[in-house]
Amino acid sequence: MTTIPVAYILLEDARLPDEDALIRALRARHRDLRWSRSTLARSDSADSAMFIHAGDQLMTILLMSAPIPFDQQLWERASWLWPEAFRAAGRHRAHLIVAPMGSAESKTERKPLGFVENAQLATAIVGAVVAAMPGVVAVVWQGNVARSPEMWIDQSRSAFASYPDQPFALWMEIVPYLSGKTIGALTIGLSAFAGREIEFEVDGLDQRTATGRVAQLSSYFIARGLDDGPKSGAVFEADSEIDHRVAVLHRNSRFKIGPVISFSSLDDRSGRTKTFPIIPVAIARDHPLLVMLSKVGLFDPGQAENQIRLRPDHYQSEVRLESFDKGLSRALSGMIATDDYAEAETNARRALTNGDIPPAEAILQPWADEVRQLQLAIRLGLTLCDMSMFLPAPLHSP
């Protein structure tokens, strides 16, 4: 996780805020902190900087006489809460960069601030700039959350509020999505605070309930971190809104947004899951290692250890990825590309020719164990979304 939050204040024209007006706004909005001018001199260049003391911390406001690069997805997400988002993006011609610079005391032994504390300071500064300066059209937090000036003026007053009143809606997005008939929600921006995003996909909830749960969880993780939250493998029992058990898993996102903490229905009450073979029948039939193991009863593609339950609505189709099966075949071929296996196969074939199945089974047992380890590793990889058997489905709006 980064410890330096960055905010971008989008402007109609290139100028820094009036320093006196900004200090007055900060002192009026956040009375418990000492706000003052810095002794650092401003640059005389067109793109210049202002420095503000927040207690013993130094904050910078840097003017850039150019717009930020356009990001279609950023403004699409913003428009869900703010219909004028695209229009505001098109109006800006310059921007300010607001970021903490650490302690202003050169000899301090104080521990550097963490991300949450730095985010609180940056939020307070940004809110005061927006309140004190005309011509602000939008604020972009960390490059992935865009909000209106009005929302920033209002919610940034709570920059230093404790759980559950933090202004987390300025810091992160909650994105609803549809998977089959289930409405889920994920976060964008929470990982900067907690190290993971949330993917919440619990059957039977409406959009408001799903996003509300994600908001509650996000506020908690921002305040307490994941170490104080539910562990991977934990199970929540039914409550007043969710009438069944919910499983928690720390894994990678199936939408490629990085590590997530996922919440999903433990029991398949809606018939969403389906059983698939880890090693398909075609490979089991043709691969020489599996053919030998099958002859002595050490491998059967229909056995439980070769099955995994997946949700077809998480994928575009049930056509197996060629790259997945090629990787499987390579792993199996690697097991037999040794002199030890060549000798073992010869001895096992001799035993089978003589009708001695138990000795052949004992000879091949180490390779059967390797295949089982491979199956377990693939099962874990599929569960944690480290790999995919099918082409993942893209994000669909409800």
mmCIF file of C-alpha atoms in Angstrom:
data_model
loop_
_atom_site.group_PDB
_atom_site.id
_atom_site.type_symbol
_atom_site.label_atom_id
_atom_site.label_comp_id
_atom_site.label_asym_id
_atom_site.label_seq_id
_atom_site.Cartn_x
_atom_site.Cartn_y
_atom_site.Cartn_z
ATOM 1 C CA MET A 1 0.000 0.000 0.000
ATOM 2 C CA THR A 2 1.153 3.507 -0.770
ATOM 3 C CA THR A 3 1.354 5.982 2.125
ATOM 4 C CA ILE A 4 1.006 9.121 0.007
ATOM 5 C CA PRO A 5 -2.519 9.999 -1.188
ATOM 6 C CA VAL A 6 -2.782 12.422 -4.091
ATOM 7 C CA ALA A 7 -5.801 14.524 -5.092
ATOM 8 C CA TYR A 8 -6.348 16.509 -8.278
ATOM 9 C CA ILE A 9 -8.502 19.648 -8.183
ATOM 10 C CA LEU A 10 -9.755 20.401 -11.696
ATOM 11 C CA LEU A 11 -9.951 24.107 -12.621
ATOM 12 C CA GLU A 12 -11.525 26.220 -15.324
ATOM 13 C CA ASP A 13 -8.347 28.327 -15.454
ATOM 14 C CA ALA A 14 -4.803 27.982 -14.118
ATOM 15 C CA ARG A 15 -4.269 29.687 -10.766
ATOM 16 C CA LEU A 16 -3.387 28.881 -7.209
ATOM 17 C CA PRO A 17 -5.870 29.617 -4.415
ATOM 18 C CA ASP A 18 -5.594 32.828 -2.424
ATOM 19 C CA GLU A 19 -3.402 31.836 0.504
ATOM 20 C CA ASP A 20 -5.148 34.027 3.098
ATOM 21 C CA ALA A 21 -8.595 32.809 2.061
ATOM 22 C CA LEU A 22 -7.406 29.190 2.187
ATOM 23 C CA ILE A 23 -5.963 29.521 5.703
ATOM 24 C CA ARG A 24 -9.181 31.159 6.908
ATOM 25 C CA ALA A 25 -11.257 28.349 5.380
ATOM 26 C CA LEU A 26 -9.066 25.657 6.977
ATOM 27 C CA ARG A 27 -9.255 27.299 10.423
ATOM 28 C CA ALA A 28 -13.025 27.670 10.156
ATOM 29 C CA ARG A 29 -13.647 24.120 8.920
ATOM 30 C CA HIS A 30 -11.108 22.237 11.076
ATOM 31 C CA ARG A 31 -10.557 24.162 14.295
ATOM 32 C CA ASP A 32 -8.715 21.404 16.154
ATOM 33 C CA LEU A 33 -5.595 21.581 13.944
ATOM 34 C CA ARG A 34 -3.064 24.385 13.605
ATOM 35 C CA TRP A 35 -3.024 25.733 10.036
ATOM 36 C CA SER A 36 -0.414 28.219 8.880
ATOM 37 C CA ARG A 37 1.594 29.434 5.926
ATOM 38 C CA SER A 38 4.920 27.800 5.182
ATOM 39 C CA THR A 39 8.174 29.722 5.014
ATOM 40 C CA LEU A 40 8.999 27.919 1.765
ATOM 41 C CA ALA A 41 8.945 30.422 -1.086
ATOM 42 C CA ARG A 42 6.707 30.049 -4.087
ATOM 43 C CA SER A 43 8.246 29.468 -7.497
ATOM 44 C CA ASP A 44 7.889 32.228 -10.075
ATOM 45 C CA SER A 45 7.201 29.762 -12.911
ATOM 46 C CA ALA A 46 3.811 29.419 -14.565
ATOM 47 C CA ASP A 47 3.378 26.045 -12.843
ATOM 48 C CA SER A 48 4.069 26.954 -9.203
ATOM 49 C CA ALA A 49 3.449 25.561 -5.737
ATOM 50 C CA MET A 50 2.006 26.632 -2.407
ATOM 51 C CA PHE A 51 2.939 25.038 0.913
ATOM 52 C CA ILE A 52 0.717 24.837 4.006
ATOM 53 C CA HIS A 53 1.522 23.689 7.541
ATOM 54 C CA ALA A 54 -1.010 21.330 9.097
ATOM 55 C CA GLY A 55 0.282 21.047 12.630
ATOM 56 C CA ASP A 56 3.810 19.725 12.160
ATOM 57 C CA GLN A 57 2.993 18.293 8.734
ATOM 58 C CA LEU A 58 3.742 19.991 5.443
ATOM 59 C CA MET A 59 1.245 19.908 2.581
ATOM 60 C CA THR A 60 1.858 20.987 -0.992
ATOM 61 C CA ILE A 61 -0.494 22.426 -3.597
ATOM 62 C CA LEU A 62 1.079 22.310 -7.032
ATOM 63 C CA LEU A 63 -0.407 24.129 -10.024
ATOM 64 C CA MET A 64 -0.328 22.414 -13.422
ATOM 65 C CA SER A 65 -1.389 24.551 -16.391
ATOM 66 C CA ALA A 66 -2.869 21.636 -18.309
ATOM 67 C CA PRO A 67 -5.827 19.239 -17.936
ATOM 68 C CA ILE A 68 -5.386 15.740 -16.574
ATOM 69 C CA PRO A 69 -5.524 12.921 -19.165
ATOM 70 C CA PHE A 70 -9.062 11.859 -20.005
ATOM 71 C CA ASP A 71 -10.159 8.524 -18.509
ATOM 72 C CA GLN A 72 -13.477 7.266 -19.869
ATOM 73 C CA GLN A 73 -14.045 4.717 -17.098
ATOM 74 C CA LEU A 74 -13.288 7.252 -14.368
ATOM 75 C CA TRP A 75 -15.979 9.635 -15.576
ATOM 76 C CA GLU A 76 -18.456 6.844 -16.309
ATOM 77 C CA ARG A 77 -18.192 5.723 -12.682
ATOM 78 C CA ALA A 78 -18.484 9.314 -11.481
ATOM 79 C CA SER A 79 -21.628 9.891 -13.528
ATOM 80 C CA TRP A 80 -23.551 7.255 -11.535
ATOM 81 C CA LEU A 81 -23.624 9.661 -8.578
ATOM 82 C CA TRP A 82 -23.026 12.867 -10.509
ATOM 83 C CA PRO A 83 -24.799 13.124 -13.899
ATOM 84 C CA GLU A 84 -22.827 16.261 -14.834
ATOM 85 C CA ALA A 85 -19.459 14.502 -14.497
ATOM 86 C CA PHE A 86 -18.604 14.283 -18.205
ATOM 87 C CA ARG A 87 -19.508 17.915 -18.766
ATOM 88 C CA ALA A 88 -17.319 18.995 -15.839
ATOM 89 C CA ALA A 89 -14.395 16.957 -17.158
ATOM 90 C CA GLY A 90 -14.635 18.738 -20.494
ATOM 91 C CA ARG A 91 -14.633 22.185 -18.882
ATOM 92 C CA HIS A 92 -11.354 21.965 -17.014
ATOM 93 C CA ARG A 93 -8.186 23.502 -18.441
ATOM 94 C CA ALA A 94 -5.767 23.175 -15.510
ATOM 95 C CA HIS A 95 -5.482 21.370 -12.206
ATOM 96 C CA LEU A 96 -3.967 21.496 -8.741
ATOM 97 C CA ILE A 97 -2.159 18.538 -7.201
ATOM 98 C CA VAL A 98 -2.573 18.215 -3.435
ATOM 99 C CA ALA A 99 -0.333 15.848 -1.501
ATOM 100 C CA PRO A 100 1.317 15.492 1.910
ATOM 101 C CA MET A 101 5.085 15.968 2.150
ATOM 102 C CA GLY A 102 5.696 14.551 5.621
ATOM 103 C CA SER A 103 6.887 16.232 8.770
ATOM 104 C CA ALA A 104 7.950 19.856 8.546
ATOM 105 C CA GLU A 105 10.351 19.271 11.440
ATOM 106 C CA SER A 106 13.724 18.143 10.103
ATOM 107 C CA LYS A 107 14.858 16.529 13.367
ATOM 108 C CA THR A 108 11.599 14.985 14.469
ATOM 109 C CA GLU A 109 11.571 11.410 15.770
ATOM 110 C CA ARG A 110 7.849 11.062 15.217
ATOM 111 C CA LYS A 111 6.711 8.041 13.227
ATOM 112 C CA PRO A 112 5.633 8.986 9.677
ATOM 113 C CA LEU A 113 1.894 9.222 9.167
ATOM 114 C CA GLY A 114 0.070 6.267 7.674
ATOM 115 C CA PHE A 115 -2.160 6.418 4.623
ATOM 116 C CA VAL A 116 -5.362 7.123 6.566
ATOM 117 C CA GLU A 117 -3.844 10.051 8.464
ATOM 118 C CA ASN A 118 -2.338 11.485 5.296
ATOM 119 C CA ALA A 119 -5.684 11.025 3.525
ATOM 120 C CA GLN A 120 -7.442 12.959 6.288
ATOM 121 C CA LEU A 121 -5.032 15.880 5.929
ATOM 122 C CA ALA A 122 -5.256 15.888 2.135
ATOM 123 C CA THR A 123 -9.052 15.721 2.325
ATOM 124 C CA ALA A 124 -9.180 18.699 4.670
ATOM 125 C CA ILE A 125 -6.911 20.747 2.399
ATOM 126 C CA VAL A 126 -8.825 19.841 -0.768
ATOM 127 C CA GLY A 127 -12.186 20.656 0.801
ATOM 128 C CA ALA A 128 -10.938 24.044 1.954
ATOM 129 C CA VAL A 129 -9.445 24.837 -1.462
ATOM 130 C CA VAL A 130 -12.744 24.004 -3.154
ATOM 131 C CA ALA A 131 -14.680 26.084 -0.619
ATOM 132 C CA ALA A 132 -12.351 29.099 -0.884
ATOM 133 C CA MET A 133 -11.627 29.138 -4.599
ATOM 134 C CA PRO A 134 -14.010 29.820 -7.510
ATOM 135 C CA GLY A 135 -13.654 27.938 -10.780
ATOM 136 C CA VAL A 136 -13.304 24.403 -9.392
ATOM 137 C CA VAL A 137 -15.174 21.925 -11.624
ATOM 138 C CA ALA A 138 -14.281 18.551 -10.063
ATOM 139 C CA VAL A 139 -11.966 16.680 -7.707
ATOM 140 C CA VAL A 140 -10.261 13.401 -8.618
ATOM 141 C CA TRP A 141 -8.956 11.314 -5.722
ATOM 142 C CA GLN A 142 -6.000 8.999 -6.394
ATOM 143 C CA GLY A 143 -6.774 9.057 -10.112
ATOM 144 C CA ASN A 144 -9.753 6.700 -9.797
ATOM 145 C CA VAL A 145 -12.602 8.520 -7.963
ATOM 146 C CA ALA A 146 -14.133 11.727 -9.354
ATOM 147 C CA ARG A 147 -16.617 13.794 -7.354
ATOM 148 C CA SER A 148 -18.392 17.147 -7.644
ATOM 149 C CA PRO A 149 -17.162 20.291 -5.861
ATOM 150 C CA GLU A 150 -20.412 20.398 -3.893
ATOM 151 C CA MET A 151 -19.893 16.870 -2.569
ATOM 152 C CA TRP A 152 -16.340 17.733 -1.553
ATOM 153 C CA ILE A 153 -17.347 20.939 0.238
ATOM 154 C CA ASP A 154 -19.970 19.027 2.212
ATOM 155 C CA GLN A 155 -18.280 15.730 3.038
ATOM 156 C CA SER A 156 -14.712 16.961 3.535
ATOM 157 C CA ARG A 157 -15.882 18.699 6.715
ATOM 158 C CA SER A 158 -15.757 15.184 8.182
ATOM 159 C CA ALA A 159 -12.148 14.613 7.080
ATOM 160 C CA PHE A 160 -11.052 13.714 10.624
ATOM 161 C CA ALA A 161 -14.231 11.908 11.675
ATOM 162 C CA SER A 162 -13.868 8.478 13.228
ATOM 163 C CA TYR A 163 -15.613 5.255 12.217
ATOM 164 C CA PRO A 164 -18.293 5.041 10.883
ATOM 165 C CA ASP A 165 -18.507 8.705 9.822
ATOM 166 C CA GLN A 166 -15.402 8.988 7.628
ATOM 167 C CA PRO A 167 -16.019 10.630 4.211
ATOM 168 C CA PHE A 168 -15.124 7.399 2.408
ATOM 169 C CA ALA A 169 -17.426 8.248 -0.503
ATOM 170 C CA LEU A 170 -14.811 10.828 -1.525
ATOM 171 C CA TRP A 171 -12.074 8.187 -1.469
ATOM 172 C CA MET A 172 -13.580 5.153 -3.181
ATOM 173 C CA GLU A 173 -16.246 3.929 -5.557
ATOM 174 C CA ILE A 174 -18.816 1.218 -4.876
ATOM 175 C CA VAL A 175 -19.647 -0.360 -8.213
ATOM 176 C CA PRO A 176 -22.763 -2.570 -8.460
ATOM 177 C CA TYR A 177 -22.776 -5.414 -10.967
ATOM 178 C CA LEU A 178 -24.962 -8.290 -12.116
ATOM 179 C CA SER A 179 -23.809 -11.918 -12.098
ATOM 180 C CA GLY A 180 -26.559 -14.242 -13.283
ATOM 181 C CA LYS A 181 -29.527 -13.144 -11.177
ATOM 182 C CA THR A 182 -27.379 -11.961 -8.281
ATOM 183 C CA ILE A 183 -26.591 -8.284 -7.727
ATOM 184 C CA GLY A 184 -23.097 -7.815 -6.365
ATOM 185 C CA ALA A 185 -20.888 -4.826 -5.626
ATOM 186 C CA LEU A 186 -17.168 -4.144 -5.624
ATOM 187 C CA THR A 187 -14.955 -1.298 -4.498
ATOM 188 C CA ILE A 188 -12.385 0.775 -6.364
ATOM 189 C CA GLY A 189 -9.999 2.687 -4.112
ATOM 190 C CA LEU A 190 -10.342 0.766 -0.837
ATOM 191 C CA SER A 191 -7.076 -1.122 -1.421
ATOM 192 C CA ALA A 192 -5.077 2.075 -0.811
ATOM 193 C CA PHE A 193 -6.387 2.002 2.773
ATOM 194 C CA ALA A 194 -6.766 -1.714 3.472
ATOM 195 C CA GLY A 195 -4.583 -3.525 0.944
ATOM 196 C CA ARG A 196 -7.557 -5.190 -0.771
ATOM 197 C CA GLU A 197 -10.741 -4.263 -2.563
ATOM 198 C CA ILE A 198 -14.108 -5.850 -1.726
ATOM 199 C CA GLU A 199 -16.093 -8.158 -3.998
ATOM 200 C CA PHE A 200 -19.504 -8.774 -2.446
ATOM 201 C CA GLU A 201 -21.748 -11.273 -4.226
ATOM 202 C CA VAL A 202 -24.473 -12.613 -1.952
ATOM 203 C CA ASP A 203 -27.630 -14.140 -3.409
ATOM 204 C CA GLY A 204 -31.056 -12.619 -2.863
ATOM 205 C CA LEU A 205 -30.164 -8.976 -2.154
ATOM 206 C CA ASP A 206 -31.303 -5.860 -3.980
ATOM 207 C CA GLN A 207 -28.801 -3.264 -5.160
ATOM 208 C CA ARG A 208 -29.356 -0.914 -2.232
ATOM 209 C CA THR A 209 -28.750 -3.642 0.342
ATOM 210 C CA ALA A 210 -25.664 -4.985 -1.446
ATOM 211 C CA THR A 211 -24.030 -1.563 -1.822
ATOM 212 C CA GLY A 212 -25.019 -0.647 1.729
ATOM 213 C CA ARG A 213 -23.253 -3.710 3.085
ATOM 214 C CA VAL A 214 -20.148 -2.861 1.069
ATOM 215 C CA ALA A 215 -20.231 0.706 2.418
ATOM 216 C CA GLN A 216 -20.399 -0.590 6.008
ATOM 217 C CA LEU A 217 -17.532 -3.001 5.433
ATOM 218 C CA SER A 218 -15.424 -0.361 3.698
ATOM 219 C CA SER A 219 -15.841 2.117 6.538
ATOM 220 C CA TYR A 220 -14.822 -0.570 9.011
ATOM 221 C CA PHE A 221 -11.736 -1.661 7.043
ATOM 222 C CA ILE A 222 -10.579 1.944 6.582
ATOM 223 C CA ALA A 223 -10.783 2.465 10.342
ATOM 224 C CA ARG A 224 -9.491 -0.887 11.583
ATOM 225 C CA GLY A 225 -7.669 -2.523 8.668
ATOM 226 C CA LEU A 226 -8.027 -6.099 7.489
ATOM 227 C CA ASP A 227 -6.074 -7.551 10.409
ATOM 228 C CA ASP A 228 -9.007 -6.783 12.685
ATOM 229 C CA GLY A 229 -11.574 -8.001 10.137
ATOM 230 C CA PRO A 230 -12.859 -11.433 9.137
ATOM 231 C CA LYS A 231 -10.186 -13.965 8.227
ATOM 232 C CA SER A 232 -10.098 -15.886 4.989
ATOM 233 C CA GLY A 233 -12.290 -18.957 5.431
ATOM 234 C CA ALA A 234 -14.578 -17.320 7.995
ATOM 235 C CA VAL A 235 -18.344 -17.810 7.737
ATOM 236 C CA PHE A 236 -21.031 -15.318 8.751
ATOM 237 C CA GLU A 237 -24.336 -16.705 9.938
ATOM 238 C CA ALA A 238 -27.701 -15.409 8.686
ATOM 239 C CA ASP A 239 -28.876 -12.026 9.940
ATOM 240 C CA SER A 240 -31.822 -9.638 9.507
ATOM 241 C CA GLU A 241 -30.963 -8.879 5.849
ATOM 242 C CA ILE A 242 -29.255 -12.074 4.684
ATOM 243 C CA ASP A 243 -31.106 -15.318 5.378
ATOM 244 C CA HIS A 244 -28.196 -17.692 4.740
ATOM 245 C CA ARG A 245 -24.510 -18.171 5.516
ATOM 246 C CA VAL A 246 -21.872 -16.012 3.822
ATOM 247 C CA ALA A 247 -18.295 -17.144 3.215
ATOM 248 C CA VAL A 248 -15.236 -14.879 3.357
ATOM 249 C CA LEU A 249 -12.221 -15.493 1.147
ATOM 250 C CA HIS A 250 -9.046 -13.529 0.505
ATOM 251 C CA ARG A 251 -8.291 -14.020 -3.190
ATOM 252 C CA ASN A 252 -7.613 -12.232 -6.457
ATOM 253 C CA SER A 253 -10.392 -10.382 -8.218
ATOM 254 C CA ARG A 254 -12.162 -12.110 -11.047
ATOM 255 C CA PHE A 255 -12.491 -8.639 -12.587
ATOM 256 C CA LYS A 256 -8.698 -8.093 -12.519
ATOM 257 C CA ILE A 257 -8.729 -5.271 -9.955
ATOM 258 C CA GLY A 258 -6.109 -6.928 -7.743
ATOM 259 C CA PRO A 259 -6.383 -8.674 -4.352
ATOM 260 C CA VAL A 260 -9.861 -8.673 -2.823
ATOM 261 C CA ILE A 261 -11.708 -9.854 0.232
ATOM 262 C CA SER A 262 -14.749 -11.598 -1.169
ATOM 263 C CA PHE A 263 -18.118 -12.233 0.457
ATOM 264 C CA SER A 264 -20.329 -14.836 -1.218
ATOM 265 C CA SER A 265 -23.195 -17.194 -0.448
ATOM 266 C CA LEU A 266 -21.783 -20.363 1.093
ATOM 267 C CA ASP A 267 -24.648 -22.611 0.036
ATOM 268 C CA ASP A 268 -25.799 -22.876 -3.564
ATOM 269 C CA ARG A 269 -29.458 -22.136 -2.959
ATOM 270 C CA SER A 270 -30.052 -20.707 -6.434
ATOM 271 C CA GLY A 271 -28.528 -23.490 -8.512
ATOM 272 C CA ARG A 272 -25.702 -21.220 -9.673
ATOM 273 C CA THR A 273 -22.880 -23.740 -9.386
ATOM 274 C CA LYS A 274 -21.965 -26.609 -11.679
ATOM 275 C CA THR A 275 -19.396 -29.404 -11.462
ATOM 276 C CA PHE A 276 -16.497 -29.474 -13.926
ATOM 277 C CA PRO A 277 -13.552 -31.882 -14.257
ATOM 278 C CA ILE A 278 -10.162 -30.415 -13.400
ATOM 279 C CA ILE A 279 -8.433 -32.795 -15.805
ATOM 280 C CA PRO A 280 -10.801 -33.334 -18.742
ATOM 281 C CA VAL A 281 -11.647 -36.752 -20.173
ATOM 282 C CA ALA A 282 -9.726 -36.005 -23.378
ATOM 283 C CA ILE A 283 -6.443 -35.496 -21.521
ATOM 284 C CA ALA A 284 -7.163 -38.434 -19.214
ATOM 285 C CA ARG A 285 -7.707 -40.645 -22.268
ATOM 286 C CA ASP A 286 -4.632 -39.555 -24.226
ATOM 287 C CA HIS A 287 -1.884 -38.625 -21.798
ATOM 288 C CA PRO A 288 0.532 -41.543 -21.257
ATOM 289 C CA LEU A 289 0.924 -40.929 -17.510
ATOM 290 C CA LEU A 290 -2.818 -40.918 -16.870
ATOM 291 C CA VAL A 291 -3.290 -43.953 -19.120
ATOM 292 C CA MET A 292 -0.787 -45.906 -16.996
ATOM 293 C CA LEU A 293 -2.293 -44.701 -13.713
ATOM 294 C CA SER A 294 -5.773 -45.634 -14.927
ATOM 295 C CA LYS A 295 -4.630 -49.176 -15.715
ATOM 296 C CA VAL A 296 -3.709 -49.776 -12.084
ATOM 297 C CA GLY A 297 -6.685 -47.921 -10.622
ATOM 298 C CA LEU A 298 -4.739 -44.839 -9.480
ATOM 299 C CA PHE A 299 -6.595 -42.298 -11.610
ATOM 300 C CA ASP A 300 -10.207 -41.848 -12.638
ATOM 301 C CA PRO A 301 -11.371 -38.530 -14.155
ATOM 302 C CA GLY A 302 -14.783 -39.063 -12.579
ATOM 303 C CA GLN A 303 -13.512 -39.236 -8.997
ATOM 304 C CA ALA A 304 -14.315 -36.423 -6.541
ATOM 305 C CA GLU A 305 -10.722 -35.173 -6.307
ATOM 306 C CA ASN A 306 -10.868 -34.367 -10.030
ATOM 307 C CA GLN A 307 -14.042 -32.284 -9.733
ATOM 308 C CA ILE A 308 -14.558 -28.627 -8.887
ATOM 309 C CA ARG A 309 -17.742 -26.610 -8.507
ATOM 310 C CA LEU A 310 -17.726 -23.292 -10.361
ATOM 311 C CA ARG A 311 -20.309 -20.666 -11.241
ATOM 312 C CA PRO A 312 -20.954 -20.584 -15.009
ATOM 313 C CA ASP A 313 -22.287 -17.024 -14.731
ATOM 314 C CA HIS A 314 -18.738 -15.964 -13.809
ATOM 315 C CA TYR A 315 -17.608 -16.922 -17.308
ATOM 316 C CA GLN A 316 -18.452 -16.005 -20.884
ATOM 317 C CA SER A 317 -18.963 -19.653 -21.826
ATOM 318 C CA GLU A 318 -18.216 -23.195 -20.681
ATOM 319 C CA VAL A 319 -15.609 -23.732 -23.395
ATOM 320 C CA ARG A 320 -12.332 -24.604 -21.704
ATOM 321 C CA LEU A 321 -9.408 -22.312 -22.404
ATOM 322 C CA GLU A 322 -6.853 -23.946 -24.652
ATOM 323 C CA SER A 323 -4.063 -22.334 -22.653
ATOM 324 C CA PHE A 324 -5.408 -23.901 -19.442
ATOM 325 C CA ASP A 325 -5.447 -27.441 -20.851
ATOM 326 C CA LYS A 326 -2.069 -26.996 -22.528
ATOM 327 C CA GLY A 327 -0.642 -25.962 -19.174
ATOM 328 C CA LEU A 328 -2.168 -29.081 -17.615
ATOM 329 C CA SER A 329 -0.600 -31.324 -20.250
ATOM 330 C CA ARG A 330 2.803 -29.686 -19.827
ATOM 331 C CA ALA A 331 2.674 -30.213 -16.068
ATOM 332 C CA LEU A 332 1.788 -33.883 -16.515
ATOM 333 C CA SER A 333 4.490 -34.395 -19.143
ATOM 334 C CA GLY A 334 7.046 -32.832 -16.821
ATOM 335 C CA MET A 335 6.318 -35.551 -14.268
ATOM 336 C CA ILE A 336 7.401 -38.314 -16.629
ATOM 337 C CA ALA A 337 10.378 -36.627 -18.277
ATOM 338 C CA THR A 338 12.829 -38.408 -15.950
ATOM 339 C CA ASP A 339 14.867 -41.602 -15.945
ATOM 340 C CA ASP A 340 13.116 -42.652 -12.733
ATOM 341 C CA TYR A 341 9.731 -42.649 -14.424
ATOM 342 C CA ALA A 342 11.050 -44.478 -17.494
ATOM 343 C CA GLU A 343 12.329 -47.253 -15.256
ATOM 344 C CA ALA A 344 9.146 -47.293 -13.188
ATOM 345 C CA GLU A 345 6.938 -47.514 -16.282
ATOM 346 C CA THR A 346 8.991 -50.424 -17.628
ATOM 347 C CA ASN A 347 8.709 -52.314 -14.351
ATOM 348 C CA ALA A 348 4.990 -51.524 -14.047
ATOM 349 C CA ARG A 349 4.292 -52.779 -17.563
ATOM 350 C CA ARG A 350 6.208 -55.985 -16.824
ATOM 351 C CA ALA A 351 4.128 -56.520 -13.692
ATOM 352 C CA LEU A 352 0.886 -55.893 -15.594
ATOM 353 C CA THR A 353 1.932 -58.336 -18.292
ATOM 354 C CA ASN A 354 2.296 -60.950 -15.569
ATOM 355 C CA GLY A 355 -1.104 -60.014 -14.145
ATOM 356 C CA ASP A 356 0.416 -58.520 -10.971
ATOM 357 C CA ILE A 357 -1.591 -55.323 -10.484
ATOM 358 C CA PRO A 358 -0.638 -54.576 -6.821
ATOM 359 C CA PRO A 359 3.122 -54.378 -7.549
ATOM 360 C CA ALA A 360 2.441 -52.155 -10.576
ATOM 361 C CA GLU A 361 0.254 -49.935 -8.410
ATOM 362 C CA ALA A 362 2.985 -49.620 -5.775
ATOM 363 C CA ILE A 363 5.563 -48.728 -8.430
ATOM 364 C CA LEU A 364 3.383 -45.936 -9.875
ATOM 365 C CA GLN A 365 2.066 -44.594 -6.570
ATOM 366 C CA PRO A 366 4.584 -41.667 -6.345
ATOM 367 C CA TRP A 367 3.358 -40.329 -9.690
ATOM 368 C CA ALA A 368 -0.282 -40.728 -8.644
ATOM 369 C CA ASP A 369 0.556 -38.616 -5.603
ATOM 370 C CA GLU A 370 2.074 -35.953 -7.881
ATOM 371 C CA VAL A 371 -1.088 -35.873 -9.965
ATOM 372 C CA ARG A 372 -3.199 -35.414 -6.821
ATOM 373 C CA GLN A 373 -0.949 -32.536 -5.725
ATOM 374 C CA LEU A 374 -1.443 -30.971 -9.148
ATOM 375 C CA GLN A 375 -5.218 -31.334 -8.827
ATOM 376 C CA LEU A 376 -5.146 -29.703 -5.392
ATOM 377 C CA ALA A 377 -2.985 -26.842 -6.652
ATOM 378 C CA ILE A 378 -5.325 -26.223 -9.593
ATOM 379 C CA ARG A 379 -8.384 -26.363 -7.335
ATOM 380 C CA LEU A 380 -6.803 -23.764 -5.066
ATOM 381 C CA GLY A 381 -5.735 -21.615 -8.017
ATOM 382 C CA LEU A 382 -9.241 -21.640 -9.496
ATOM 383 C CA THR A 383 -10.798 -20.870 -6.108
ATOM 384 C CA LEU A 384 -8.446 -17.943 -5.505
ATOM 385 C CA CYS A 385 -8.830 -16.705 -9.110
ATOM 386 C CA ASP A 386 -5.099 -17.134 -9.721
ATOM 387 C CA MET A 387 -6.048 -18.983 -12.903
ATOM 388 C CA SER A 388 -9.146 -19.554 -15.001
ATOM 389 C CA MET A 389 -10.513 -22.639 -16.717
ATOM 390 C CA PHE A 390 -12.900 -20.563 -18.839
ATOM 391 C CA LEU A 391 -12.877 -17.024 -20.218
ATOM 392 C CA PRO A 392 -13.996 -14.723 -17.359
ATOM 393 C CA ALA A 393 -17.157 -12.688 -17.862
ATOM 394 C CA PRO A 394 -16.713 -8.900 -17.912
ATOM 395 C CA LEU A 395 -18.376 -6.568 -15.433
ATOM 396 C CA HIS A 396 -22.103 -6.133 -16.229
ATOM 397 C CA SER A 397 -24.183 -3.319 -14.765
ATOM 398 C CA PRO A 398 -27.474 -4.320 -13.057
#
